[in-house]
mmCIF file of C-alpha atoms in Angstrom:
data_model
loop_
_atom_site.group_PDB
_atom_site.id
_atom_site.type_symbol
_atom_site.label_atom_id
_atom_site.label_comp_id
_atom_site.label_asym_id
_atom_site.label_seq_id
_atom_site.Cartn_x
_atom_site.Cartn_y
_atom_site.Cartn_z
ATOM 1 C CA UNK A 110 -13.230 -3.014 1.525
ATOM 2 C CA UNK A 111 -10.730 -5.182 -0.856
ATOM 3 C CA UNK A 112 -8.820 -7.711 1.042
ATOM 4 C CA UNK A 113 -5.269 -7.298 0.603
ATOM 5 C CA UNK A 114 -2.247 -10.150 0.763
ATOM 6 C CA UNK A 115 0.245 -9.952 3.342
ATOM 7 C CA UNK A 116 2.420 -8.693 0.750
ATOM 8 C CA UNK A 117 0.474 -5.924 -0.160
ATOM 9 C CA UNK A 118 -0.320 -4.790 3.501
ATOM 10 C CA UNK A 119 3.338 -4.983 4.091
ATOM 11 C CA UNK A 120 4.260 -2.590 1.229
ATOM 12 C CA UNK A 121 1.538 -0.318 2.232
ATOM 13 C CA UNK A 122 3.108 0.050 5.607
ATOM 14 C CA UNK A 123 6.516 0.249 4.532
ATOM 15 C CA UNK A 124 5.614 2.990 1.826
ATOM 16 C CA UNK A 125 3.885 4.877 4.747
ATOM 17 C CA UNK A 126 7.435 4.471 6.899
ATOM 18 C CA UNK A 127 8.876 5.975 3.287
ATOM 19 C CA UNK A 128 6.456 8.731 3.412
ATOM 20 C CA UNK A 129 7.401 9.776 7.178
ATOM 21 C CA UNK A 130 11.042 9.482 6.099
ATOM 22 C CA UNK A 131 10.549 11.814 3.598
ATOM 23 C CA UNK A 132 8.714 14.065 5.591
ATOM 24 C CA UNK A 133 11.103 13.750 8.566
ATOM 25 C CA UNK A 134 13.741 14.747 6.521
ATOM 26 C CA UNK A 135 12.412 17.553 4.625
ATOM 27 C CA UNK A 136 14.108 20.806 3.970
ATOM 28 C CA UNK A 137 12.391 24.287 4.633
ATOM 29 C CA UNK A 138 11.378 24.912 0.762
ATOM 30 C CA UNK A 139 9.324 21.309 0.657
ATOM 31 C CA UNK A 140 7.000 22.385 3.697
ATOM 32 C CA UNK A 141 4.064 23.662 1.379
ATOM 33 C CA UNK A 142 4.022 20.251 -0.293
ATOM 34 C CA UNK A 143 3.767 18.452 3.399
ATOM 35 C CA UNK A 144 1.193 20.715 4.448
ATOM 36 C CA UNK A 145 -0.986 19.541 1.259
ATOM 37 C CA UNK A 146 0.048 15.934 2.322
ATOM 38 C CA UNK A 147 -1.174 16.425 5.845
ATOM 39 C CA UNK A 148 -4.744 17.360 4.083
ATOM 40 C CA UNK A 149 -4.581 14.333 1.930
ATOM 41 C CA UNK A 150 -3.666 11.841 4.980
ATOM 42 C CA UNK A 151 -6.281 13.551 7.181
ATOM 43 C CA UNK A 152 -8.986 12.889 4.701
ATOM 44 C CA UNK A 153 -7.735 9.243 4.048
ATOM 45 C CA UNK A 154 -7.919 8.598 7.721
ATOM 46 C CA UNK A 155 -11.578 10.514 7.769
ATOM 47 C CA UNK A 156 -12.677 7.819 5.055
ATOM 48 C CA UNK A 157 -11.463 5.201 7.205
ATOM 49 C CA UNK A 158 -13.848 6.033 9.875
ATOM 50 C CA UNK A 159 -17.154 4.901 8.271
ATOM 51 C CA UNK A 160 -15.593 1.794 7.414
ATOM 52 C CA UNK A 161 -15.380 0.868 11.011
ATOM 53 C CA UNK A 162 -18.967 0.072 11.131
ATOM 54 C CA UNK A 163 -19.128 -2.089 7.971
ATOM 55 C CA UNK A 164 -16.346 -4.357 8.624
ATOM 56 C CA UNK A 165 -16.900 -8.146 9.771
ATOM 57 C CA UNK A 166 -14.008 -10.136 9.496
ATOM 58 C CA UNK A 167 -11.136 -10.158 11.755
ATOM 59 C CA UNK A 168 -8.812 -10.008 8.671
ATOM 60 C CA UNK A 169 -10.413 -6.931 7.233
ATOM 61 C CA UNK A 170 -10.534 -5.451 10.609
ATOM 62 C CA UNK A 171 -6.809 -5.785 11.043
ATOM 63 C CA UNK A 172 -6.011 -4.357 7.815
ATOM 64 C CA UNK A 173 -8.192 -1.285 8.594
ATOM 65 C CA UNK A 174 -6.128 -0.820 12.141
ATOM 66 C CA UNK A 175 -2.868 -0.974 10.243
ATOM 67 C CA UNK A 176 -4.043 1.522 7.717
ATOM 68 C CA UNK A 177 -5.255 3.812 10.315
ATOM 69 C CA UNK A 178 -2.466 3.391 12.588
ATOM 70 C CA UNK A 179 0.160 4.440 9.251
ATOM 71 C CA UNK A 180 -1.954 7.306 8.526
ATOM 72 C CA UNK A 181 -1.969 8.836 12.486
ATOM 73 C CA UNK A 182 2.063 7.984 12.550
ATOM 74 C CA UNK A 183 2.164 9.941 9.003
ATOM 75 C CA UNK A 184 0.011 13.315 10.262
ATOM 76 C CA UNK A 185 2.433 13.139 13.651
ATOM 77 C CA UNK A 186 5.415 13.646 11.605
ATOM 78 C CA UNK B 116 24.537 -29.496 0.859
ATOM 79 C CA UNK B 117 22.851 -27.012 3.399
ATOM 80 C CA UNK B 118 23.440 -29.058 6.686
ATOM 81 C CA UNK B 119 27.390 -29.321 5.364
ATOM 82 C CA UNK B 120 27.824 -25.686 4.662
ATOM 83 C CA UNK B 121 26.005 -24.338 7.488
ATOM 84 C CA UNK B 122 28.383 -25.537 10.312
ATOM 85 C CA UNK B 123 31.843 -24.318 8.804
ATOM 86 C CA UNK B 124 29.768 -20.946 8.021
ATOM 87 C CA UNK B 125 28.662 -20.493 11.562
ATOM 88 C CA UNK B 126 32.124 -21.033 12.602
ATOM 89 C CA UNK B 127 33.591 -18.587 10.085
ATOM 90 C CA UNK B 128 31.023 -16.205 11.223
ATOM 91 C CA UNK B 129 31.999 -16.363 14.944
ATOM 92 C CA UNK B 130 35.755 -16.107 13.880
ATOM 93 C CA UNK B 131 35.326 -12.961 11.660
ATOM 94 C CA UNK B 132 33.113 -11.335 14.464
ATOM 95 C CA UNK B 133 35.777 -12.060 16.914
ATOM 96 C CA UNK B 134 38.317 -10.461 15.000
ATOM 97 C CA UNK B 135 36.555 -7.151 15.801
ATOM 98 C CA UNK B 136 37.239 -7.673 19.325
ATOM 99 C CA UNK B 137 40.315 -9.384 20.185
ATOM 100 C CA UNK B 138 43.753 -8.139 18.724
ATOM 101 C CA UNK B 139 45.410 -11.669 18.559
ATOM 102 C CA UNK B 140 42.517 -13.177 16.292
ATOM 103 C CA UNK B 141 42.742 -9.950 14.048
ATOM 104 C CA UNK B 142 45.199 -11.493 11.737
ATOM 105 C CA UNK B 143 44.030 -14.743 11.936
ATOM 106 C CA UNK B 144 40.782 -13.304 10.481
ATOM 107 C CA UNK B 145 42.908 -11.759 7.679
ATOM 108 C CA UNK B 146 44.912 -14.917 6.954
ATOM 109 C CA UNK B 147 41.908 -17.241 6.782
ATOM 110 C CA UNK B 148 40.204 -14.192 4.502
ATOM 111 C CA UNK B 149 42.585 -15.158 2.019
ATOM 112 C CA UNK B 150 41.194 -19.046 1.941
ATOM 113 C CA UNK B 151 37.610 -18.359 2.762
ATOM 114 C CA UNK B 152 36.728 -15.270 0.712
ATOM 115 C CA UNK B 153 36.713 -17.053 -2.752
ATOM 116 C CA UNK B 154 34.675 -19.806 -1.698
ATOM 117 C CA UNK B 155 32.085 -17.602 0.042
ATOM 118 C CA UNK B 156 31.897 -15.794 -3.228
ATOM 119 C CA UNK B 157 31.356 -18.825 -4.886
ATOM 120 C CA UNK B 158 28.513 -19.790 -2.446
ATOM 121 C CA UNK B 159 26.621 -16.764 -3.234
ATOM 122 C CA UNK B 160 25.591 -18.157 -6.426
ATOM 123 C CA UNK B 161 23.740 -21.137 -4.730
ATOM 124 C CA UNK B 162 20.770 -18.946 -4.336
ATOM 125 C CA UNK B 163 17.430 -20.784 -3.499
ATOM 126 C CA UNK B 164 14.703 -19.266 -5.849
ATOM 127 C CA UNK B 165 11.633 -19.993 -3.815
ATOM 128 C CA UNK B 166 13.176 -18.986 -0.463
ATOM 129 C CA UNK B 167 10.876 -16.822 1.619
ATOM 130 C CA UNK B 168 12.253 -13.687 3.138
ATOM 131 C CA UNK B 169 12.868 -14.896 6.228
ATOM 132 C CA UNK B 170 14.717 -18.284 5.037
ATOM 133 C CA UNK B 171 18.183 -18.577 5.950
ATOM 134 C CA UNK B 172 20.028 -20.627 3.219
ATOM 135 C CA UNK B 173 23.676 -21.120 1.708
ATOM 136 C CA UNK B 174 23.553 -18.162 -0.593
ATOM 137 C CA UNK B 175 22.583 -15.753 2.483
ATOM 138 C CA UNK B 176 24.961 -17.273 5.091
ATOM 139 C CA UNK B 177 27.674 -16.829 2.816
ATOM 140 C CA UNK B 178 26.503 -13.036 2.368
ATOM 141 C CA UNK B 179 26.525 -12.343 5.884
ATOM 142 C CA UNK B 180 29.925 -14.094 6.372
ATOM 143 C CA UNK B 181 31.166 -12.026 3.545
ATOM 144 C CA UNK B 182 30.155 -8.712 5.393
ATOM 145 C CA UNK B 183 31.454 -9.844 8.512
ATOM 146 C CA UNK B 184 34.514 -10.527 6.847
ATOM 147 C CA UNK B 185 34.739 -7.153 5.381
ATOM 148 C CA UNK B 186 33.886 -5.353 8.444
ATOM 149 C CA UNK B 187 36.885 -6.999 10.089
ATOM 150 C CA UNK B 188 39.479 -7.125 7.554
ATOM 151 C CA UNK B 189 38.326 -4.047 5.563
ATOM 152 C CA UNK B 190 40.484 -2.815 2.519
ATOM 153 C CA UNK B 191 42.411 -6.381 2.172
ATOM 154 C CA UNK B 192 38.698 -7.743 0.917
ATOM 155 C CA UNK B 193 38.190 -5.331 -1.691
ATOM 156 C CA UNK B 194 40.615 -6.684 -4.627
ATOM 157 C CA UNK B 195 39.616 -10.402 -4.444
ATOM 158 C CA UNK B 196 35.637 -9.779 -4.424
ATOM 159 C CA UNK B 197 36.149 -6.539 -7.162
ATOM 160 C CA UNK B 198 37.974 -9.650 -9.479
ATOM 161 C CA UNK B 199 34.588 -11.754 -8.918
ATOM 162 C CA UNK B 200 32.466 -8.847 -9.598
ATOM 163 C CA UNK B 201 34.058 -7.804 -12.919
ATOM 164 C CA UNK B 202 33.973 -11.523 -14.056
ATOM 165 C CA UNK B 203 30.494 -12.040 -13.337
ATOM 166 C CA UNK B 204 28.699 -8.972 -13.401
ATOM 167 C CA UNK B 205 27.682 -10.094 -17.218
ATOM 168 C CA UNK B 206 27.109 -13.587 -16.903
ATOM 169 C CA UNK B 207 24.882 -15.577 -18.672
ATOM 170 C CA UNK B 208 23.476 -17.064 -15.835
ATOM 171 C CA UNK B 209 21.453 -14.939 -13.558
ATOM 172 C CA UNK B 210 22.784 -16.782 -10.200
ATOM 173 C CA UNK B 211 26.214 -15.202 -11.087
ATOM 174 C CA UNK B 212 24.965 -11.732 -11.959
ATOM 175 C CA UNK B 213 22.995 -11.869 -8.785
ATOM 176 C CA UNK B 214 26.158 -13.093 -6.674
ATOM 177 C CA UNK B 215 28.441 -10.370 -8.385
ATOM 178 C CA UNK B 216 25.893 -7.465 -7.180
ATOM 179 C CA UNK B 217 25.528 -9.076 -3.677
ATOM 180 C CA UNK B 218 29.274 -9.277 -3.336
ATOM 181 C CA UNK B 219 29.622 -5.766 -4.197
ATOM 182 C CA UNK B 220 27.037 -4.698 -1.356
ATOM 183 C CA UNK B 221 28.326 -6.743 1.021
ATOM 184 C CA UNK B 222 31.902 -4.876 0.986
ATOM 185 C CA UNK B 223 30.129 -1.357 1.277
ATOM 186 C CA UNK B 224 30.996 -1.432 4.980
ATOM 187 C CA UNK B 225 34.353 -2.131 6.220
ATOM 188 C CA UNK B 226 36.942 -0.719 3.758
ATOM 189 C CA UNK B 227 37.730 2.592 4.031
ATOM 190 C CA UNK B 228 35.268 5.231 2.311
ATOM 191 C CA UNK B 229 38.018 6.704 0.171
ATOM 192 C CA UNK B 230 39.003 3.606 -1.320
ATOM 193 C CA UNK B 231 35.288 2.481 -1.791
ATOM 194 C CA UNK B 232 34.284 6.134 -3.306
ATOM 195 C CA UNK B 233 35.582 5.579 -6.930
ATOM 196 C CA UNK B 234 34.493 2.089 -7.321
ATOM 197 C CA UNK B 235 30.949 3.194 -6.255
ATOM 198 C CA UNK B 236 31.127 6.115 -8.896
ATOM 199 C CA UNK B 237 32.010 3.672 -11.443
ATOM 200 C CA UNK B 238 29.347 1.227 -10.418
ATOM 201 C CA UNK B 239 26.457 3.279 -9.546
ATOM 202 C CA UNK B 240 25.257 3.502 -13.371
ATOM 203 C CA UNK B 241 25.823 -0.222 -13.822
ATOM 204 C CA UNK B 242 23.864 -0.925 -10.828
ATOM 205 C CA UNK B 243 20.651 1.467 -11.871
ATOM 206 C CA UNK B 244 21.041 -0.409 -14.966
ATOM 207 C CA UNK B 245 20.539 -3.700 -13.488
ATOM 208 C CA UNK B 246 17.392 -2.795 -11.895
ATOM 209 C CA UNK B 247 15.943 -3.703 -15.211
ATOM 210 C CA UNK B 248 17.803 -7.372 -15.348
ATOM 211 C CA UNK B 249 15.765 -9.900 -16.744
ATOM 212 C CA UNK B 250 16.011 -11.895 -13.432
ATOM 213 C CA UNK B 251 13.885 -10.306 -10.791
ATOM 214 C CA UNK B 252 16.284 -11.683 -8.254
ATOM 215 C CA UNK B 253 18.872 -9.620 -9.792
ATOM 216 C CA UNK B 254 16.834 -6.601 -10.046
ATOM 217 C CA UNK B 255 16.144 -6.983 -6.054
ATOM 218 C CA UNK B 256 19.669 -7.329 -5.365
ATOM 219 C CA UNK B 257 20.799 -4.509 -7.279
ATOM 220 C CA UNK B 258 17.894 -2.425 -5.151
ATOM 221 C CA UNK B 259 19.469 -3.875 -2.030
ATOM 222 C CA UNK B 260 23.255 -3.022 -3.206
ATOM 223 C CA UNK B 261 22.129 0.380 -3.823
ATOM 224 C CA UNK B 262 20.566 0.520 -0.267
ATOM 225 C CA UNK B 263 23.763 -0.585 1.209
ATOM 226 C CA UNK B 264 25.740 2.443 -0.652
ATOM 227 C CA UNK B 265 23.205 4.704 0.399
ATOM 228 C CA UNK B 266 23.335 3.760 4.147
ATOM 229 C CA UNK B 267 27.525 3.490 4.124
ATOM 230 C CA UNK B 268 28.827 5.496 1.648
ATOM 231 C CA UNK B 269 26.421 8.082 0.781
ATOM 232 C CA UNK B 270 29.066 10.671 0.192
ATOM 233 C CA UNK B 271 30.078 8.894 -2.871
ATOM 234 C CA UNK B 272 26.734 9.769 -4.464
ATOM 235 C CA UNK B 273 27.049 13.282 -6.206
ATOM 236 C CA UNK B 274 23.576 15.000 -5.716
ATOM 237 C CA UNK B 275 23.945 16.391 -9.675
ATOM 238 C CA UNK B 276 24.817 13.495 -11.411
ATOM 239 C CA UNK B 277 23.932 10.334 -9.788
ATOM 240 C CA UNK B 278 20.978 11.412 -7.534
ATOM 241 C CA UNK B 279 18.208 12.161 -10.327
ATOM 242 C CA UNK B 280 18.608 8.695 -11.967
ATOM 243 C CA UNK B 281 18.974 6.720 -8.524
ATOM 244 C CA UNK B 282 15.798 8.213 -7.102
ATOM 245 C CA UNK B 283 14.143 7.857 -10.682
ATOM 246 C CA UNK B 284 14.894 4.329 -10.874
ATOM 247 C CA UNK B 285 14.439 3.542 -7.006
ATOM 248 C CA UNK B 286 10.797 4.828 -7.623
ATOM 249 C CA UNK B 287 10.155 2.964 -10.575
ATOM 250 C CA UNK B 288 11.304 -0.229 -8.801
ATOM 251 C CA UNK B 289 8.812 0.393 -5.890
ATOM 252 C CA UNK B 290 5.960 0.292 -8.337
ATOM 253 C CA UNK B 291 6.973 -2.287 -10.644
ATOM 254 C CA UNK B 292 7.356 -5.542 -8.693
ATOM 255 C CA UNK B 293 6.533 -6.544 -5.160
ATOM 256 C CA UNK B 294 9.584 -8.677 -4.925
ATOM 257 C CA UNK B 295 12.275 -5.592 -4.961
ATOM 258 C CA UNK B 296 9.463 -2.870 -3.424
ATOM 259 C CA UNK B 297 10.776 -3.334 0.225
ATOM 260 C CA UNK B 298 14.798 -3.193 -1.262
ATOM 261 C CA UNK B 299 13.854 0.026 -3.005
ATOM 262 C CA UNK B 300 11.981 1.389 0.036
ATOM 263 C CA UNK B 301 14.757 0.841 2.127
ATOM 264 C CA UNK B 302 17.231 2.397 -0.183
ATOM 265 C CA UNK B 303 15.010 5.507 -0.440
ATOM 266 C CA UNK B 304 14.834 5.759 3.282
ATOM 267 C CA UNK B 305 18.419 5.923 3.358
ATOM 268 C CA UNK B 306 18.397 8.359 1.046
ATOM 269 C CA UNK B 307 16.116 10.615 2.562
ATOM 270 C CA UNK B 308 18.058 10.305 5.956
ATOM 271 C CA UNK B 309 21.253 10.734 4.503
ATOM 272 C CA UNK B 310 20.475 13.957 2.138
ATOM 273 C CA UNK B 311 18.563 15.482 4.421
ATOM 274 C CA UNK B 312 21.180 18.298 5.369
ATOM 275 C CA UNK B 313 21.378 20.258 8.806
ATOM 276 C CA UNK B 314 18.384 20.404 10.563
ATOM 277 C CA UNK B 315 16.546 23.769 9.686
ATOM 278 C CA UNK B 316 17.710 23.768 6.200
ATOM 279 C CA UNK B 317 16.144 25.951 3.519
ATOM 280 C CA UNK B 318 16.972 23.119 0.786
ATOM 281 C CA UNK B 319 18.720 20.060 0.743
ATOM 282 C CA UNK B 320 19.938 17.813 -2.305
ATOM 283 C CA UNK B 321 16.142 15.822 -2.214
ATOM 284 C CA UNK B 322 14.311 19.132 -2.343
ATOM 285 C CA UNK B 323 13.828 18.803 -6.168
ATOM 286 C CA UNK B 324 12.521 15.718 -5.881
ATOM 287 C CA UNK B 325 10.177 15.976 -2.809
ATOM 288 C CA UNK B 326 7.032 16.782 -4.654
ATOM 289 C CA UNK B 327 7.220 13.885 -7.025
ATOM 290 C CA UNK B 328 8.431 11.420 -4.226
ATOM 291 C CA UNK B 329 5.370 12.072 -2.281
ATOM 292 C CA UNK B 330 3.138 11.694 -5.123
ATOM 293 C CA UNK B 331 4.601 8.372 -6.046
ATOM 294 C CA UNK B 332 4.526 7.297 -2.248
ATOM 295 C CA UNK B 333 0.993 8.254 -1.903
ATOM 296 C CA UNK B 334 -0.072 6.457 -5.384
ATOM 297 C CA UNK B 335 1.523 3.143 -3.719
ATOM 298 C CA UNK B 336 -0.316 3.671 -0.326
ATOM 299 C CA UNK B 337 -3.553 3.711 -2.229
ATOM 300 C CA UNK B 338 -3.347 0.210 -3.517
#
């Protein structure tokens, strides 16, 4: 897993929050896109699970948890 | 310089804040504004290029103070700030361009919307253009000021004429430079919120932009 700087991590979290904002405020005509989005997010979340076994460093583990949290919140919306 | 300015600025901030609570101080803030606001505007141009996001310095203190004065004295502040903005928006020195853009953003809350709307309609194309200024600080301030408009006076943004270029330039900014990415993110969040329409609406002004926006965000999160 590529290590990311703090800035990248912050941007990624902010971008997922932005995604949530768009989805929360979407009008009905955007729902098909939201449905496809759920598939993508779910896929990304599934991809992170095998990584849990491979990760060694604390930093990488924190990063992985951050990503998983962001993805899960996106799904909840 | 910083310790010299910090204390007077803190006092002014407290006074400006006090203006919103106590009627007797209201006029004091208004009278003080006439003397103080021009000074604050000059101080905006003393940016610290190496400042981290959390750092507090003269320029940021002046910005907060200006914001507070705008909230306290409202429309009275517009004329003097506007004069400053017009004089410095195209200055050769980026410090002054940045100060001008920031000053405009600072007064988006306080003065009456009706007063601000025509100014914003004029300013929007200019601010969008300044997201491509040669100085990254100016780009970021432009994005932030656009965020302030979206947050406080979103009615001034016309969905037909303003929204498409605004959305386009904010997303471009989001991907182009990490230094302005968070300002763009914040501005876009405000847009998403303000243009949501009624709950359960079939369509809203952002509908047309939705698929591309989502694609763009997904790409950013992939990095």
